[in-house]
Amino acid sequence: MKAIIPAAGLGTRFLPATKAVPKEMLLVADRPAIQYVVEEGLASAADEVVIVNSREKRAIEEHFSPNPELVALLRERGKNEYADVVEYVGNLNVTYVYQDEALGLGHAVLCAADACAGEPFYVLLGDVLVPNNNMLPAMQEVSDAHGGASVIAVMPVPDEEVSRFGVIAGAEVSDGVWKIDALVEKPALEDAPSNLAVFGRYLLTPRVMELLSDVKPGVGGEIQLTDALDALLAEEEMYALVIDPKDGFDTGTVSSWLDTNNVLFNRK
Ligand code: G1P
């Protein structure tokens, strides 16, 4: 089973910082943001992380490649602690596929279809960090309890934020678990069926990959993962797990990235 991390975006909201440095490589407390996400993927039932990269963002691949020269130099200088972290990060089980055009999140996920080989898969959005790695196992439990159904993480958000997210409609079937009836990408507040926003973690059945190849551009002219999931509801059950806001950290805007840095740095 694979964990897919889409990372080909332009990082527009962080310009000019992201002109030369991929947004995913920005520091959060003590490591680049994407390292948390890779570590979370590898701590789950996934055996490998597949990063959907753009060919311009070489720094991500350099970060996860071995660098024996640097390790040797650090050891020679007695900096074993640093040598260990460099060695560790270069040995994480990460592979890459490429998204050559920014056609949307759904398109990015579809780029990893071959790597998933017809198996269920996770999608982890890099804007959201889950440093205690507890969310995917909890989602897997919900899926197991419902015959292997797809499960997505959702979080209640205030009214003024619903139009930034995918939003679900459904009914609570057990404590914190909703059976989903519909999903809408970035609805206007008056059209939002609930305040439960899709929060960047998905456990999906392989049928999603097939449906994605038929999805037409939606909100923002982009191929939306949310639209494929809404189409899946005609064929399969899908569940949402309401997550504790203490477990997930948004880094999608400069201000939420700064807040997350503060919290995680002080927690060390
Ligand atoms: C994406 C998804 C959206 C989800 C959000 C979570 O939107 O399309 O459904 O709620 O991530 O962060 P984006 O933030 O890429 O616009």
mmCIF file of C-alpha atoms and ligand atoms in Angstrom:
data_model
loop_
_atom_site.group_PDB
_atom_site.id
_atom_site.type_symbol
_atom_site.label_atom_id
_atom_site.label_comp_id
_atom_site.label_asym_id
_atom_site.label_seq_id
_atom_site.Cartn_x
_atom_site.Cartn_y
_atom_site.Cartn_z
ATOM 1 C CA MET A 1 0.000 0.000 0.000
ATOM 2 C CA LYS A 2 1.278 3.467 -0.897
ATOM 3 C CA ALA A 3 0.979 6.903 0.660
ATOM 4 C CA ILE A 4 0.770 9.636 -1.985
ATOM 5 C CA ILE A 5 2.005 13.130 -1.216
ATOM 6 C CA PRO A 6 1.143 15.705 -3.894
ATOM 7 C CA ALA A 7 3.981 18.261 -3.949
ATOM 8 C CA ALA A 8 4.018 19.803 -7.412
ATOM 9 C CA GLY A 9 2.231 23.047 -6.461
ATOM 10 C CA LEU A 10 3.716 26.491 -7.003
ATOM 11 C CA GLY A 11 3.529 27.650 -3.385
ATOM 12 C CA THR A 12 1.985 30.909 -4.556
ATOM 13 C CA ARG A 13 0.866 32.089 -1.124
ATOM 14 C CA PHE A 14 4.481 31.997 0.111
ATOM 15 C CA LEU A 15 6.119 33.977 -2.683
ATOM 16 C CA PRO A 16 8.774 35.315 -2.819
ATOM 17 C CA ALA A 17 10.111 32.726 -0.318
ATOM 18 C CA THR A 18 9.039 29.909 -2.649
ATOM 19 C CA LYS A 19 10.623 31.358 -5.778
ATOM 20 C CA ALA A 20 13.765 29.249 -5.315
ATOM 21 C CA VAL A 21 12.806 26.996 -2.377
ATOM 22 C CA PRO A 22 9.842 24.596 -2.643
ATOM 23 C CA LYS A 23 7.142 25.398 -0.099
ATOM 24 C CA GLU A 24 7.400 21.809 1.157
ATOM 25 C CA MET A 25 11.032 22.495 2.137
ATOM 26 C CA LEU A 26 10.245 25.438 4.416
ATOM 27 C CA LEU A 27 11.362 24.767 7.964
ATOM 28 C CA VAL A 28 8.772 23.850 10.585
ATOM 29 C CA ALA A 29 10.432 23.767 14.024
ATOM 30 C CA ASP A 30 13.354 21.410 13.299
ATOM 31 C CA ARG A 31 12.787 19.913 9.833
ATOM 32 C CA PRO A 32 11.307 20.696 6.423
ATOM 33 C CA ALA A 33 7.510 20.472 6.406
ATOM 34 C CA ILE A 34 7.443 17.564 3.960
ATOM 35 C CA GLN A 35 9.642 15.438 6.227
ATOM 36 C CA TYR A 36 6.822 15.295 8.808
ATOM 37 C CA VAL A 37 4.444 14.123 6.102
ATOM 38 C CA VAL A 38 6.829 11.473 4.757
ATOM 39 C CA GLU A 39 7.470 10.205 8.296
ATOM 40 C CA GLU A 40 3.728 10.042 8.936
ATOM 41 C CA GLY A 41 3.180 8.060 5.733
ATOM 42 C CA LEU A 42 5.912 5.570 6.646
ATOM 43 C CA ALA A 43 4.546 5.203 10.200
ATOM 44 C CA SER A 44 1.201 4.050 8.739
ATOM 45 C CA ALA A 45 0.263 0.813 6.982
ATOM 46 C CA ALA A 46 1.938 2.163 3.814
ATOM 47 C CA ASP A 47 5.240 0.566 2.846
ATOM 48 C CA GLU A 48 6.336 3.405 0.598
ATOM 49 C CA VAL A 49 5.715 7.094 0.086
ATOM 50 C CA VAL A 50 5.189 8.342 -3.466
ATOM 51 C CA ILE A 51 5.787 12.064 -3.868
ATOM 52 C CA VAL A 52 4.071 13.642 -6.856
ATOM 53 C CA ASN A 53 6.720 16.192 -7.672
ATOM 54 C CA SER A 54 7.333 18.786 -10.331
ATOM 55 C CA ARG A 55 10.604 18.555 -12.240
ATOM 56 C CA GLU A 56 11.604 22.005 -11.003
ATOM 57 C CA LYS A 57 11.585 21.039 -7.330
ATOM 58 C CA ARG A 58 14.862 19.117 -7.123
ATOM 59 C CA ALA A 59 15.463 20.172 -3.520
ATOM 60 C CA ILE A 60 12.792 17.757 -2.304
ATOM 61 C CA GLU A 61 14.549 14.814 -3.934
ATOM 62 C CA GLU A 62 17.949 15.943 -2.724
ATOM 63 C CA HIS A 63 16.598 16.083 0.816
ATOM 64 C CA PHE A 64 15.526 12.432 0.716
ATOM 65 C CA SER A 65 18.620 11.127 -1.137
ATOM 66 C CA PRO A 66 21.661 9.660 0.623
ATOM 67 C CA ASN A 67 24.638 12.029 0.933
ATOM 68 C CA PRO A 68 27.542 9.841 2.118
ATOM 69 C CA GLU A 69 30.114 12.639 1.586
ATOM 70 C CA LEU A 70 28.288 14.981 3.956
ATOM 71 C CA VAL A 71 27.778 12.181 6.487
ATOM 72 C CA ALA A 72 31.499 11.306 6.368
ATOM 73 C CA LEU A 73 32.520 14.955 6.750
ATOM 74 C CA LEU A 74 30.246 15.446 9.743
ATOM 75 C CA ARG A 75 31.561 12.278 11.419
ATOM 76 C CA GLU A 76 35.167 13.355 10.777
ATOM 77 C CA ARG A 77 34.380 16.586 12.589
ATOM 78 C CA GLY A 78 32.804 14.768 15.503
ATOM 79 C CA LYS A 79 29.277 15.931 14.643
ATOM 80 C CA ASN A 80 27.705 12.522 14.921
ATOM 81 C CA GLU A 81 24.303 13.771 15.945
ATOM 82 C CA TYR A 82 23.976 15.713 12.675
ATOM 83 C CA ALA A 83 25.496 12.873 10.660
ATOM 84 C CA ASP A 84 22.796 10.578 12.065
ATOM 85 C CA VAL A 85 19.899 12.826 11.027
ATOM 86 C CA VAL A 86 21.351 13.311 7.537
ATOM 87 C CA GLU A 87 21.808 9.554 7.165
ATOM 88 C CA TYR A 88 18.316 8.853 8.491
ATOM 89 C CA VAL A 89 16.539 11.219 6.111
ATOM 90 C CA GLY A 90 18.485 9.912 3.107
ATOM 91 C CA ASN A 91 17.303 6.372 3.835
ATOM 92 C CA LEU A 92 13.540 7.018 4.039
ATOM 93 C CA ASN A 93 11.613 4.951 1.493
ATOM 94 C CA VAL A 94 10.459 7.632 -0.933
ATOM 95 C CA THR A 95 9.871 7.411 -4.687
ATOM 96 C CA TYR A 96 8.730 10.043 -7.189
ATOM 97 C CA VAL A 97 6.308 10.487 -10.024
ATOM 98 C CA TYR A 98 5.967 13.744 -11.916
ATOM 99 C CA GLN A 99 3.073 16.062 -12.587
ATOM 100 C CA ASP A 100 4.150 18.108 -15.584
ATOM 101 C CA GLU A 101 1.198 20.489 -15.580
ATOM 102 C CA ALA A 102 -0.557 21.991 -12.545
ATOM 103 C CA LEU A 103 -4.024 20.679 -13.434
ATOM 104 C CA GLY A 104 -5.297 20.221 -9.887
ATOM 105 C CA LEU A 105 -5.143 17.906 -6.870
ATOM 106 C CA GLY A 106 -7.183 15.178 -8.582
ATOM 107 C CA HIS A 107 -4.780 15.176 -11.511
ATOM 108 C CA ALA A 108 -1.784 15.027 -9.138
ATOM 109 C CA VAL A 109 -3.213 11.950 -7.407
ATOM 110 C CA LEU A 110 -3.948 10.325 -10.769
ATOM 111 C CA CYS A 111 -0.253 10.721 -11.694
ATOM 112 C CA ALA A 112 0.479 8.093 -8.985
ATOM 113 C CA ALA A 113 -2.099 5.577 -10.297
ATOM 114 C CA ASP A 114 0.454 3.102 -11.665
ATOM 115 C CA ALA A 115 2.440 3.153 -8.426
ATOM 116 C CA CYS A 116 -0.697 2.156 -6.458
ATOM 117 C CA ALA A 117 -1.213 -0.955 -8.605
ATOM 118 C CA GLY A 118 -4.937 -1.314 -7.961
ATOM 119 C CA GLU A 119 -4.590 -1.265 -4.161
ATOM 120 C CA PRO A 120 -6.171 1.089 -1.605
ATOM 121 C CA PHE A 121 -3.946 4.106 -0.961
ATOM 122 C CA TYR A 122 -3.517 7.078 1.330
ATOM 123 C CA VAL A 123 -3.301 10.688 0.190
ATOM 124 C CA LEU A 124 -1.500 13.099 2.526
ATOM 125 C CA LEU A 125 -1.631 16.782 1.683
ATOM 126 C CA GLY A 126 1.563 18.605 2.589
ATOM 127 C CA ASP A 127 -0.252 21.659 3.930
ATOM 128 C CA VAL A 128 -1.394 19.674 6.913
ATOM 129 C CA LEU A 129 0.997 18.231 9.495
ATOM 130 C CA VAL A 130 0.092 15.451 11.934
ATOM 131 C CA PRO A 131 3.240 15.185 14.067
ATOM 132 C CA ASN A 132 1.925 12.403 16.311
ATOM 133 C CA ASN A 133 1.159 10.211 13.260
ATOM 134 C CA ASN A 134 -2.132 9.035 14.802
ATOM 135 C CA MET A 135 -4.620 9.990 12.103
ATOM 136 C CA LEU A 136 -4.027 7.354 9.398
ATOM 137 C CA PRO A 137 -4.247 4.405 11.848
ATOM 138 C CA ALA A 138 -7.530 5.813 13.215
ATOM 139 C CA MET A 139 -8.872 6.152 9.661
ATOM 140 C CA GLN A 140 -7.732 2.614 8.856
ATOM 141 C CA GLU A 141 -9.732 1.333 11.845
ATOM 142 C CA VAL A 142 -12.886 3.051 10.585
ATOM 143 C CA SER A 143 -12.312 1.578 7.133
ATOM 144 C CA ASP A 144 -11.806 -1.923 8.570
ATOM 145 C CA ALA A 145 -15.037 -1.566 10.572
ATOM 146 C CA HIS A 146 -16.930 -0.700 7.363
ATOM 147 C CA GLY A 147 -15.767 -3.355 4.920
ATOM 148 C CA GLY A 148 -12.714 -1.515 3.601
ATOM 149 C CA ALA A 149 -14.616 1.666 2.646
ATOM 150 C CA SER A 150 -12.860 4.938 1.845
ATOM 151 C CA VAL A 151 -12.372 7.238 4.838
ATOM 152 C CA ILE A 152 -11.453 10.911 4.891
ATOM 153 C CA ALA A 153 -10.449 13.121 7.793
ATOM 154 C CA VAL A 154 -12.667 16.142 8.454
ATOM 155 C CA MET A 155 -12.495 18.999 10.914
ATOM 156 C CA PRO A 156 -15.185 21.481 11.993
ATOM 157 C CA VAL A 157 -14.323 24.974 10.724
ATOM 158 C CA PRO A 158 -15.938 28.354 11.382
ATOM 159 C CA ASP A 159 -18.472 29.678 8.839
ATOM 160 C CA GLU A 160 -16.064 32.187 7.321
ATOM 161 C CA GLU A 161 -13.638 29.372 6.378
ATOM 162 C CA VAL A 162 -15.908 26.794 4.714
ATOM 163 C CA SER A 163 -15.347 28.202 1.230
ATOM 164 C CA ARG A 164 -11.583 27.373 1.497
ATOM 165 C CA PHE A 165 -12.211 23.628 1.779
ATOM 166 C CA GLY A 166 -14.016 20.560 0.515
ATOM 167 C CA VAL A 167 -17.112 20.096 2.701
ATOM 168 C CA ILE A 168 -19.139 16.942 3.434
ATOM 169 C CA ALA A 169 -22.845 16.210 3.838
ATOM 170 C CA GLY A 170 -23.853 13.164 5.848
ATOM 171 C CA ALA A 171 -24.980 11.782 9.175
ATOM 172 C CA GLU A 172 -23.059 10.698 12.266
ATOM 173 C CA VAL A 173 -23.216 6.903 12.588
ATOM 174 C CA SER A 174 -21.001 6.491 15.653
ATOM 175 C CA ASP A 175 -18.942 8.743 17.872
ATOM 176 C CA GLY A 176 -17.011 11.064 15.494
ATOM 177 C CA VAL A 177 -17.695 8.913 12.426
ATOM 178 C CA TRP A 178 -19.986 10.180 9.657
ATOM 179 C CA LYS A 179 -21.397 8.332 6.693
ATOM 180 C CA ILE A 180 -20.973 10.707 3.762
ATOM 181 C CA ASP A 181 -23.842 11.531 1.373
ATOM 182 C CA ALA A 182 -22.140 14.202 -0.729
ATOM 183 C CA LEU A 183 -18.956 16.253 -1.028
ATOM 184 C CA VAL A 184 -18.673 19.781 -2.380
ATOM 185 C CA GLU A 185 -15.418 21.553 -3.205
ATOM 186 C CA LYS A 186 -15.095 25.102 -1.879
ATOM 187 C CA PRO A 187 -18.830 25.899 -1.555
ATOM 188 C CA ALA A 188 -20.168 29.356 -0.824
ATOM 189 C CA LEU A 189 -21.272 29.469 2.805
ATOM 190 C CA GLU A 190 -24.961 29.375 1.830
ATOM 191 C CA ASP A 191 -24.388 26.217 -0.238
ATOM 192 C CA ALA A 192 -22.220 24.413 2.323
ATOM 193 C CA PRO A 193 -23.995 21.288 3.561
ATOM 194 C CA SER A 194 -22.094 21.320 6.896
ATOM 195 C CA ASN A 195 -19.112 22.846 8.664
ATOM 196 C CA LEU A 196 -17.084 19.665 8.345
ATOM 197 C CA ALA A 197 -14.115 20.431 6.107
ATOM 198 C CA VAL A 198 -11.926 17.852 4.383
ATOM 199 C CA PHE A 199 -8.619 18.083 6.204
ATOM 200 C CA GLY A 200 -5.894 16.670 3.977
ATOM 201 C CA ARG A 201 -5.849 12.960 4.894
ATOM 202 C CA TYR A 202 -7.580 10.334 2.759
ATOM 203 C CA LEU A 203 -7.711 6.539 2.720
ATOM 204 C CA LEU A 204 -9.159 5.631 -0.666
ATOM 205 C CA THR A 205 -10.221 2.557 -2.600
ATOM 206 C CA PRO A 206 -8.615 1.885 -6.004
ATOM 207 C CA ARG A 207 -11.877 2.770 -7.806
ATOM 208 C CA VAL A 208 -11.048 6.439 -7.098
ATOM 209 C CA MET A 209 -8.131 6.272 -9.556
ATOM 210 C CA GLU A 210 -10.457 5.029 -12.318
ATOM 211 C CA LEU A 211 -13.030 7.713 -11.590
ATOM 212 C CA LEU A 212 -10.342 10.400 -11.565
ATOM 213 C CA SER A 213 -9.497 9.753 -15.188
ATOM 214 C CA ASP A 214 -13.067 10.858 -16.076
ATOM 215 C CA VAL A 215 -13.289 13.923 -13.839
ATOM 216 C CA LYS A 216 -13.722 17.191 -15.746
ATOM 217 C CA PRO A 217 -12.207 20.450 -14.490
ATOM 218 C CA GLY A 218 -14.305 21.831 -11.615
ATOM 219 C CA VAL A 219 -13.835 24.698 -9.156
ATOM 220 C CA GLY A 220 -10.939 26.940 -10.241
ATOM 221 C CA GLY A 221 -10.717 25.074 -13.577
ATOM 222 C CA GLU A 222 -8.872 22.260 -11.747
ATOM 223 C CA ILE A 223 -9.403 18.505 -11.715
ATOM 224 C CA GLN A 224 -10.646 18.108 -8.171
ATOM 225 C CA LEU A 225 -10.136 15.012 -6.013
ATOM 226 C CA THR A 226 -13.367 15.992 -4.234
ATOM 227 C CA ASP A 227 -15.349 15.559 -7.474
ATOM 228 C CA ALA A 228 -14.035 11.990 -7.942
ATOM 229 C CA LEU A 229 -15.000 11.198 -4.343
ATOM 230 C CA ASP A 230 -18.480 12.609 -4.883
ATOM 231 C CA ALA A 231 -18.788 10.355 -7.954
ATOM 232 C CA LEU A 232 -17.597 7.365 -5.902
ATOM 233 C CA LEU A 233 -20.604 7.784 -3.595
ATOM 234 C CA ALA A 234 -22.872 6.475 -6.374
ATOM 235 C CA GLU A 235 -21.015 3.152 -6.142
ATOM 236 C CA GLU A 236 -19.436 2.770 -2.702
ATOM 237 C CA GLU A 237 -19.981 3.854 0.894
ATOM 238 C CA MET A 238 -17.605 6.459 2.260
ATOM 239 C CA TYR A 239 -16.961 7.630 5.814
ATOM 240 C CA ALA A 240 -15.500 10.700 7.472
ATOM 241 C CA LEU A 241 -13.580 10.690 10.729
ATOM 242 C CA VAL A 242 -13.845 13.942 12.688
ATOM 243 C CA ILE A 243 -10.358 14.735 13.906
ATOM 244 C CA ASP A 244 -9.284 16.515 17.039
ATOM 245 C CA PRO A 245 -7.936 19.974 16.048
ATOM 246 C CA LYS A 246 -5.047 19.320 18.477
ATOM 247 C CA ASP A 247 -3.722 16.575 16.175
ATOM 248 C CA GLY A 248 -3.566 18.444 12.874
ATOM 249 C CA PHE A 249 -1.660 21.614 11.994
ATOM 250 C CA ASP A 250 -2.419 23.723 8.955
ATOM 251 C CA THR A 251 0.611 25.314 7.267
ATOM 252 C CA GLY A 252 -1.184 26.470 4.124
ATOM 253 C CA THR A 253 -0.901 30.212 4.777
ATOM 254 C CA VAL A 254 1.981 32.287 6.123
ATOM 255 C CA SER A 255 0.099 32.986 9.346
ATOM 256 C CA SER A 256 -0.889 29.346 9.980
ATOM 257 C CA TRP A 257 2.685 28.271 9.130
ATOM 258 C CA LEU A 258 4.037 30.745 11.712
ATOM 259 C CA ASP A 259 1.528 29.536 14.332
ATOM 260 C CA THR A 260 2.444 25.900 13.653
ATOM 261 C CA ASN A 261 6.140 26.728 13.977
ATOM 262 C CA ASN A 262 5.524 28.312 17.355
ATOM 263 C CA VAL A 263 3.503 25.431 18.710
ATOM 264 C CA LEU A 264 5.789 22.663 17.439
ATOM 265 C CA PHE A 265 9.010 24.448 18.377
ATOM 266 C CA ASN A 266 7.819 25.012 21.938
ATOM 267 C CA ARG A 267 6.645 21.437 22.217
ATOM 268 C CA LYS A 268 10.129 19.969 21.601
HETATM 269 C C1 G1P B 1 -7.526 20.805 -0.979
HETATM 270 C C2 G1P B 1 -8.806 20.015 -1.259
HETATM 271 C C3 G1P B 1 -9.910 20.429 -0.290
HETATM 272 C C4 G1P B 1 -9.411 20.256 1.147
HETATM 273 C C5 G1P B 1 -8.095 21.046 1.353
HETATM 274 C C6 G1P B 1 -7.538 20.715 2.726
HETATM 275 O O1 G1P B 1 -7.754 22.151 -1.329
HETATM 276 O O2 G1P B 1 -9.212 20.219 -2.594
HETATM 277 O O3 G1P B 1 -11.053 19.621 -0.498
HETATM 278 O O4 G1P B 1 -10.406 20.697 2.048
HETATM 279 O O5 G1P B 1 -7.128 20.693 0.367
HETATM 280 O O6 G1P B 1 -6.373 21.413 2.990
HETATM 281 P P1 G1P B 1 -6.525 23.203 -1.556
HETATM 282 O O7 G1P B 1 -6.108 23.627 -0.174
HETATM 283 O O8 G1P B 1 -5.485 22.466 -2.292
HETATM 284 O O9 G1P B 1 -7.137 24.316 -2.332
#
